[in-house]
Amino acid sequence: MSNNLAVLHALDTAKTQWYHVTAIVIAGMGFFTDAYDLFCISTVSKLLGRLYYYDPVKGHPGKLPTGVNNFVIGVALVGTLTGQLVFGWLGDKLGRKKVYGITLILMVICAICSGLSFGSSAKSVITTLCFFRFWLGFGIGGDYPLSATIMSEYANKKTRGAFIAAVFAMQGIGIVFAGLVSMTLSRIFLSKYPAKSFKEDQVFSTQPEADYLWRIVLMLGALPALLTYYWRMKMPETGRYTALIEGNAKQAAIDMGRVLDIEIHADSDKLSQFKASNDYSLLSKEFFRRHGLHLIGTTTTWFLLDIAFYSQNLTQKDIFPAMGLTQKADAVNALREMFETSRAMFIVALLGTFPGYWFTVFFIEKIGRFRIQLIGFFMMSVFMLILSIKYDYLKSNNKYLFATLYALTFFFANFGPNSTTFVLPAELFPTRLRSTCHAISAASGKAGAMVGAFGVQTYTLNGNTKLIKKALMILAFTNMLGFCFTFLVTETKGRSLEEISGEDGGQNETQMTSEPQMTQQGSHRETI
């Protein structure tokens, strides 16, 4: 460690303390908001169909046309992809802290505005909703690279993976709350405004008051973002950014010394060495030589994972009836349908989605990122293959087993690649390009999510069994591809960020993808 800066050494070896916990909560609340905002649309999209697309001639409940449904659900993902690239690049150019505040304000404003609408026709309501959800997604996009980068740059090397995974695990809590809030509010509305089922009364089965409900659910997404703004602005810039990018070792030592409650030597003389050995751009041959395979690995695995992950999350409302968690649309009124959909989403999230995130937090430093990602992709593939082959049998004869297998795919997504694809790009790349590379990887993931939302989801909308089976088969195959591409990334546990990226002047390890090698080399370096 003799060639490392004192401030970086202090961050790497600092004991876990209260400051780390507050950093997890502050960065994590952004993710809580992201997940709530992205997934609460699934609980209200059927309600929007009933309110704005009912046609008396057809004789069945109003439903968002396929194109409109895909757009309402997918537009935030388009915004997220764009926001990731823009804010990720800005995070490296202007600093993590400055850009962090902008993303929050944008999320607060757009969450409130997505619950408003200009005009009352279906076209004006949906257009307003989509416009503001695009910009909401744009703000959410910035949260991905910035939260991951800030947490990785604050953390010590022993628990860094667990800390970054804990920030990401707040997404699980956000998904649970999206179901819980929608379920609670729809239940309150239902007790105030009861109505007959669609079969009994086609017109009045859709309560006019339901128009307020979906707006309230969407607007509530502004609350957590608003609450964390003050605390985010109090966080100092990360020591790594201040020292290595701004070149101010003294300020970095003061900032980090204050938050870690220790005295740090400024050693400004070593900065020029650091900067000289890492002065290459993203599009240079040097970057490709050092980190090319890593970037290909992080982008492909995140892309393939999100095809499956978002297909599952956004289409679960279409699979719930098959699992016996919700009734057929014409057997219930509008508010009852929303209550049942959000209740089912809450149950699946609480039992399947939520535990997986925290398993990753507890085991990532023991098992390592590499193995968790391989296990997750493999198990998701196996469960989806079983579901696709035995879909008819499970649907008719064994709904509990069907629900269990479906929940297990969620569990292994989160105790697996959904968490590790977020952690790895925050660790593999050098400080001056960390936020940008994480943004590129995350944006690749959102491109996969769009394939899920616009492509795979169309297979499930009409409840056609053959098409749903085909969709599950496709997802099993994409997960197996993800398993193969994982071999392009490398194990990062237990080593400093500068060691992993080669910023400390040590050997680069672009070619080193097998985990045993990594662990040996990591432990060898530790004893030098």
Coordinates of C-alpha atoms in Angstrom, one line a residue, residues 38-390:
L38 CA -41.2 2.5 -11.7
F39 CA -43.4 -0.3 -10.3
C40 CA -46.5 1.5 -8.9
I41 CA -47.6 2.0 -12.6
S42 CA -48.3 -1.8 -12.7
T43 CA -50.9 -1.5 -10.0
V44 CA -52.8 1.4 -11.7
S45 CA -52.5 0.5 -15.4
K46 CA -55.6 -1.7 -15.3
L47 CA -57.5 1.0 -13.5
L48 CA -56.5 3.5 -16.3
G49 CA -57.9 1.1 -18.9
R50 CA -61.3 0.9 -17.1
L51 CA -61.5 4.7 -16.6
Y52 CA -60.5 5.9 -20.0
Y53 CA -60.9 3.0 -22.5
Y54 CA -64.3 1.5 -21.8
D55 CA -66.3 0.7 -24.9
P56 CA -70.0 -0.3 -24.3
V57 CA -70.2 -2.0 -27.6
K58 CA -67.5 -4.6 -26.7
G59 CA -69.1 -5.7 -23.5
H60 CA -66.0 -6.2 -21.4
P61 CA -64.1 -4.0 -19.0
G62 CA -62.0 -1.1 -20.5
K63 CA -58.4 -2.1 -21.1
L64 CA -55.4 -0.1 -22.3
P65 CA -54.7 -0.9 -25.9
T66 CA -51.4 -2.9 -26.3
G67 CA -49.5 0.0 -27.8
V68 CA -50.7 2.4 -25.1
N69 CA -50.1 -0.1 -22.3
N70 CA -46.5 -0.6 -23.5
F71 CA -45.9 3.1 -23.8
V72 CA -47.4 4.0 -20.3
I73 CA -45.2 1.3 -18.7
G74 CA -42.1 1.6 -20.9
V75 CA -41.8 5.4 -21.3
A76 CA -40.2 5.8 -17.8
L77 CA -37.6 3.2 -18.9
V78 CA -36.7 5.2 -21.9
G79 CA -36.3 8.2 -19.6
T80 CA -34.2 6.2 -17.2
L81 CA -31.8 5.0 -20.0
T82 CA -31.3 8.6 -21.2
G83 CA -30.9 9.9 -17.6
Q84 CA -28.3 7.2 -16.8
L85 CA -26.1 8.2 -19.7
V86 CA -26.4 12.0 -19.1
F87 CA -26.1 12.1 -15.3
G88 CA -23.4 9.3 -15.3
W89 CA -21.2 11.4 -17.6
L90 CA -22.0 14.6 -15.5
G91 CA -21.1 12.7 -12.3
D92 CA -17.5 12.3 -13.5
K93 CA -17.3 15.8 -15.0
L94 CA -19.0 17.9 -12.2
G95 CA -18.7 15.7 -9.2
R96 CA -21.1 13.2 -7.6
K97 CA -22.6 15.5 -5.0
K98 CA -23.7 18.4 -7.3
V99 CA -25.4 16.1 -9.8
Y100 CA -27.1 14.0 -7.1
G101 CA -29.2 17.0 -5.9
I102 CA -30.4 17.7 -9.4
T103 CA -31.7 14.1 -9.9
L104 CA -33.7 14.3 -6.6
I105 CA -35.4 17.6 -7.4
L106 CA -36.4 16.3 -10.9
M107 CA -37.9 13.2 -9.3
V108 CA -40.0 15.2 -6.8
I109 CA -41.4 17.5 -9.4
C110 CA -42.2 14.8 -12.0
A111 CA -43.7 12.4 -9.5
I112 CA -46.2 15.1 -8.5
C113 CA -46.8 16.2 -12.1
S114 CA -47.4 12.6 -13.3
G115 CA -50.5 12.5 -11.1
L116 CA -51.9 15.7 -12.8
S117 CA -53.3 15.9 -16.3
F118 CA -54.1 18.6 -18.8
G119 CA -57.7 17.9 -20.0
S120 CA -59.9 14.9 -19.2
S121 CA -60.0 12.9 -22.5
A122 CA -58.1 9.6 -22.6
K123 CA -55.6 11.1 -25.1
S124 CA -54.7 14.1 -22.9
V125 CA -54.5 12.2 -19.7
I126 CA -52.2 9.5 -21.1
T127 CA -50.1 12.0 -23.0
T128 CA -49.5 14.1 -19.8
L129 CA -48.8 10.9 -17.8
C130 CA -46.3 9.7 -20.4
F131 CA -44.6 13.1 -20.7
F132 CA -43.9 13.4 -16.9
R133 CA -43.1 9.8 -16.5
F134 CA -40.4 10.2 -19.1
W135 CA -38.8 13.0 -17.1
L136 CA -39.4 11.1 -13.9
G137 CA -37.4 8.2 -15.4
F138 CA -34.7 10.7 -16.5
G139 CA -34.2 11.7 -12.9
I140 CA -34.3 8.1 -11.7
G141 CA -31.7 7.2 -14.3
G142 CA -29.2 9.6 -12.6
D143 CA -29.7 7.8 -9.3
Y144 CA -28.2 4.5 -10.6
P145 CA -24.6 5.5 -11.3
L146 CA -24.4 8.2 -8.7
S147 CA -25.7 6.1 -5.7
A148 CA -23.5 3.2 -6.7
T149 CA -20.4 5.3 -7.2
I150 CA -20.9 7.4 -4.0
M151 CA -21.4 4.2 -1.9
S152 CA -18.4 2.4 -3.4
E153 CA -16.1 5.5 -2.9
Y154 CA -17.2 5.9 0.7
A155 CA -17.0 2.3 1.8
N156 CA -14.2 0.3 3.3
K157 CA -12.8 -2.6 1.2
K158 CA -14.0 -5.4 3.6
T159 CA -17.7 -4.5 3.5
R160 CA -17.9 -2.5 0.2
G161 CA -19.9 -5.1 -1.7
A162 CA -22.4 -5.5 1.2
F163 CA -22.9 -1.7 1.4
I164 CA -23.5 -1.2 -2.3
A165 CA -25.9 -4.2 -2.3
A166 CA -27.7 -2.7 0.7
V167 CA -28.3 0.6 -1.2
F168 CA -29.7 -1.5 -4.1
A169 CA -31.7 -3.6 -1.7
M170 CA -33.8 -0.5 -0.9
Q171 CA -35.3 -1.2 -4.4
G172 CA -36.9 -4.3 -2.9
I173 CA -38.4 -2.2 -0.1
G174 CA -39.7 0.2 -2.8
I175 CA -41.4 -2.6 -4.7
V176 CA -43.0 -3.9 -1.5
F177 CA -44.3 -0.4 -0.7
A178 CA -45.6 0.1 -4.3
G179 CA -47.8 -2.9 -3.6
L180 CA -48.6 -2.0 0.0
V181 CA -49.6 1.7 -0.7
S182 CA -51.7 0.8 -3.7
M183 CA -53.4 -2.1 -1.7
T184 CA -54.1 0.1 1.3
L185 CA -55.4 3.1 -0.6
S186 CA -57.6 1.0 -2.9
R187 CA -59.0 -0.8 0.1
I188 CA -59.9 2.6 1.8
F189 CA -61.5 3.8 -1.5
L190 CA -63.4 0.5 -1.9
S191 CA -64.9 0.7 1.6
K192 CA -66.0 4.3 0.9
Y193 CA -67.3 3.7 -2.7
P194 CA -68.6 0.1 -3.0
A195 CA -69.9 -0.9 -6.4
K196 CA -71.3 -4.0 -8.2
S197 CA -69.1 -6.2 -10.4
F198 CA -68.7 -5.5 -14.2
K199 CA -71.0 -8.5 -14.9
E200 CA -73.8 -7.0 -12.8
D201 CA -73.4 -3.3 -13.8
Q202 CA -71.1 -2.5 -16.7
V203 CA -71.1 1.3 -16.3
F204 CA -71.2 1.9 -12.5
S205 CA -68.7 -1.0 -11.8
T206 CA -66.0 1.7 -12.5
Q207 CA -66.2 4.2 -9.6
P208 CA -65.7 7.8 -10.8
E209 CA -63.7 8.4 -7.6
A210 CA -61.1 5.9 -8.8
D211 CA -59.7 8.8 -11.0
Y212 CA -58.3 10.3 -7.8
L213 CA -56.8 7.1 -6.6
W214 CA -54.3 6.4 -9.3
R215 CA -53.2 10.1 -9.1
I216 CA -52.6 9.9 -5.4
V217 CA -50.6 6.6 -5.7
L218 CA -48.3 8.2 -8.3
M219 CA -47.9 11.5 -6.5
L220 CA -46.8 9.8 -3.2
G221 CA -43.6 8.8 -5.0
A222 CA -42.4 12.4 -4.4
L223 CA -42.5 12.1 -0.6
P224 CA -39.3 9.9 0.1
A225 CA -37.3 11.9 -2.4
L226 CA -38.3 15.1 -0.8
L227 CA -37.4 13.8 2.7
T228 CA -33.8 12.8 1.7
Y229 CA -32.9 16.0 -0.2
Y230 CA -31.7 17.9 2.9
W231 CA -29.5 14.9 4.0
R232 CA -28.1 14.4 0.5
M233 CA -26.9 18.0 0.3
K234 CA -25.1 17.7 3.7
M235 CA -23.0 14.8 2.5
P236 CA -19.5 16.0 1.4
E237 CA -18.1 15.1 -2.0
T238 CA -16.4 11.7 -2.0
G239 CA -12.8 11.7 -1.0
R240 CA -11.7 9.8 -4.1
Y241 CA -13.3 12.4 -6.4
T242 CA -11.9 15.3 -4.5
A243 CA -8.4 13.9 -4.4
L244 CA -8.1 12.0 -7.7
I245 CA -10.2 14.1 -10.1
E246 CA -10.2 17.6 -8.5
G247 CA -6.6 17.1 -7.4
N248 CA -7.3 18.5 -3.9
A249 CA -5.8 16.0 -1.5
K250 CA -6.0 18.5 1.4
Q251 CA -9.7 19.0 1.0
A252 CA -10.3 15.3 0.6
A253 CA -8.3 14.6 3.8
I254 CA -10.4 17.3 5.7
D255 CA -13.8 16.0 4.4
M256 CA -13.1 12.3 5.0
G257 CA -11.3 13.0 8.3
R258 CA -14.4 14.8 9.6
V259 CA -16.9 12.1 8.5
L260 CA -14.7 9.1 9.7
D261 CA -13.7 11.0 12.8
I262 CA -10.0 10.5 12.3
E263 CA -7.0 12.6 11.3
I264 CA -5.8 12.0 7.7
H265 CA -2.4 13.2 6.3
A266 CA -3.0 15.1 3.0
D267 CA 0.1 13.8 1.1
S268 CA -0.5 16.0 -2.0
D269 CA 2.9 15.0 -3.4
K270 CA 1.7 11.5 -4.5
L271 CA -1.2 12.9 -6.5
S272 CA 0.8 13.7 -9.6
Q273 CA 1.9 10.0 -9.8
F274 CA -1.8 8.9 -9.5
K275 CA -3.0 11.3 -12.2
A276 CA -0.1 10.6 -14.6
S277 CA -0.7 6.8 -14.6
N278 CA -4.5 7.2 -15.1
D279 CA -4.8 9.9 -17.6
Y280 CA -6.6 8.1 -20.4
S281 CA -10.1 8.6 -21.8
L282 CA -13.0 6.2 -22.2
L283 CA -12.5 5.8 -26.0
S284 CA -8.7 5.2 -25.8
K285 CA -6.8 2.0 -26.6
E286 CA -5.4 2.1 -23.0
F287 CA -9.0 1.9 -21.5
F288 CA -9.9 -0.9 -23.8
R289 CA -6.7 -2.8 -23.0
R290 CA -7.2 -2.4 -19.2
H291 CA -11.0 -2.5 -18.9
G292 CA -12.5 -3.4 -22.3
L293 CA -13.6 -7.0 -21.4
H294 CA -14.9 -5.8 -18.1
L295 CA -17.2 -3.2 -19.8
I296 CA -18.4 -5.8 -22.3
G297 CA -19.1 -8.1 -19.4
T298 CA -21.0 -5.6 -17.2
T299 CA -23.1 -4.3 -20.1
T300 CA -24.1 -7.7 -21.6
T301 CA -25.0 -9.3 -18.3
W302 CA -27.1 -6.3 -17.1
F303 CA -28.9 -6.2 -20.5
L304 CA -29.7 -9.9 -20.4
L305 CA -30.8 -9.8 -16.8
D306 CA -33.2 -6.9 -17.2
I307 CA -35.0 -8.5 -20.1
A308 CA -36.1 -11.2 -17.6
F309 CA -36.3 -9.0 -14.5
Y310 CA -38.6 -6.3 -16.0
S311 CA -40.6 -8.8 -17.9
Q312 CA -41.4 -10.6 -14.7
N313 CA -42.2 -7.4 -12.7
L314 CA -44.2 -5.6 -15.3
T315 CA -46.1 -8.6 -16.6
Q316 CA -46.9 -10.2 -13.2
K317 CA -50.3 -8.6 -13.2
D318 CA -51.1 -10.7 -16.3
I319 CA -49.9 -13.9 -14.7
F320 CA -51.7 -13.4 -11.3
P321 CA -55.0 -14.7 -12.6
A322 CA -53.3 -17.9 -13.7
M323 CA -51.9 -18.3 -10.2
G324 CA -55.3 -17.8 -8.7
L325 CA -54.2 -14.5 -6.9
T326 CA -56.7 -12.3 -8.7
Q327 CA -60.2 -12.8 -10.1
K328 CA -61.3 -12.4 -13.8
A329 CA -61.8 -8.7 -14.7
D330 CA -65.6 -8.9 -15.3
A331 CA -66.2 -10.6 -11.9
V332 CA -65.0 -7.5 -9.9
N333 CA -65.4 -3.7 -10.0
A334 CA -62.6 -1.3 -10.9
L335 CA -61.4 -0.6 -7.3
R336 CA -61.6 -4.3 -6.3
E337 CA -59.5 -5.2 -9.4
M338 CA -56.8 -2.7 -8.3
F339 CA -56.9 -4.0 -4.7
E340 CA -56.4 -7.6 -5.8
T341 CA -53.6 -6.8 -8.3
S342 CA -51.7 -4.7 -5.7
R343 CA -52.3 -7.3 -3.0
A344 CA -50.9 -10.1 -5.3
M345 CA -47.9 -7.8 -6.2
F346 CA -47.3 -7.1 -2.5
I347 CA -47.3 -10.9 -1.6
V348 CA -45.0 -11.9 -4.4
A349 CA -42.6 -8.9 -3.6
L350 CA -42.6 -9.6 0.1
L351 CA -42.0 -13.4 -0.2
G352 CA -40.0 -13.7 -3.4
T353 CA -38.4 -10.4 -4.3
F354 CA -37.6 -8.8 -1.0
P355 CA -35.6 -11.6 0.7
G356 CA -33.3 -12.1 -2.3
Y357 CA -31.8 -8.6 -2.0
W358 CA -30.9 -9.1 1.6
F359 CA -29.4 -12.5 1.1
T360 CA -27.0 -10.8 -1.3
V361 CA -26.2 -8.2 1.3
F362 CA -25.3 -10.9 3.9
F363 CA -23.5 -13.3 1.6
I364 CA -21.8 -11.1 -1.0
E365 CA -18.5 -10.8 1.0
K366 CA -18.5 -14.5 1.8
I367 CA -19.4 -16.0 -1.6
G368 CA -18.3 -13.2 -3.8
R369 CA -20.0 -11.3 -6.6
F370 CA -18.8 -13.7 -9.4
R371 CA -20.3 -16.8 -7.9
I372 CA -23.6 -15.2 -6.8
Q373 CA -24.1 -13.9 -10.3
L374 CA -23.5 -17.4 -11.8
I375 CA -25.8 -19.1 -9.3
G376 CA -28.5 -16.5 -9.9
F377 CA -28.5 -16.7 -13.7
F378 CA -28.4 -20.5 -13.6
M379 CA -31.3 -20.9 -11.1
M380 CA -33.5 -18.3 -12.9
S381 CA -33.0 -20.2 -16.1
V382 CA -33.9 -23.6 -14.5
F383 CA -37.1 -22.3 -12.9
M384 CA -38.3 -20.4 -16.0
L385 CA -37.7 -23.5 -18.1
I386 CA -39.8 -25.6 -15.7
L387 CA -42.6 -23.0 -15.8
S388 CA -42.6 -22.8 -19.6
I389 CA -42.7 -26.6 -20.0
K390 CA -45.3 -27.4 -17.2

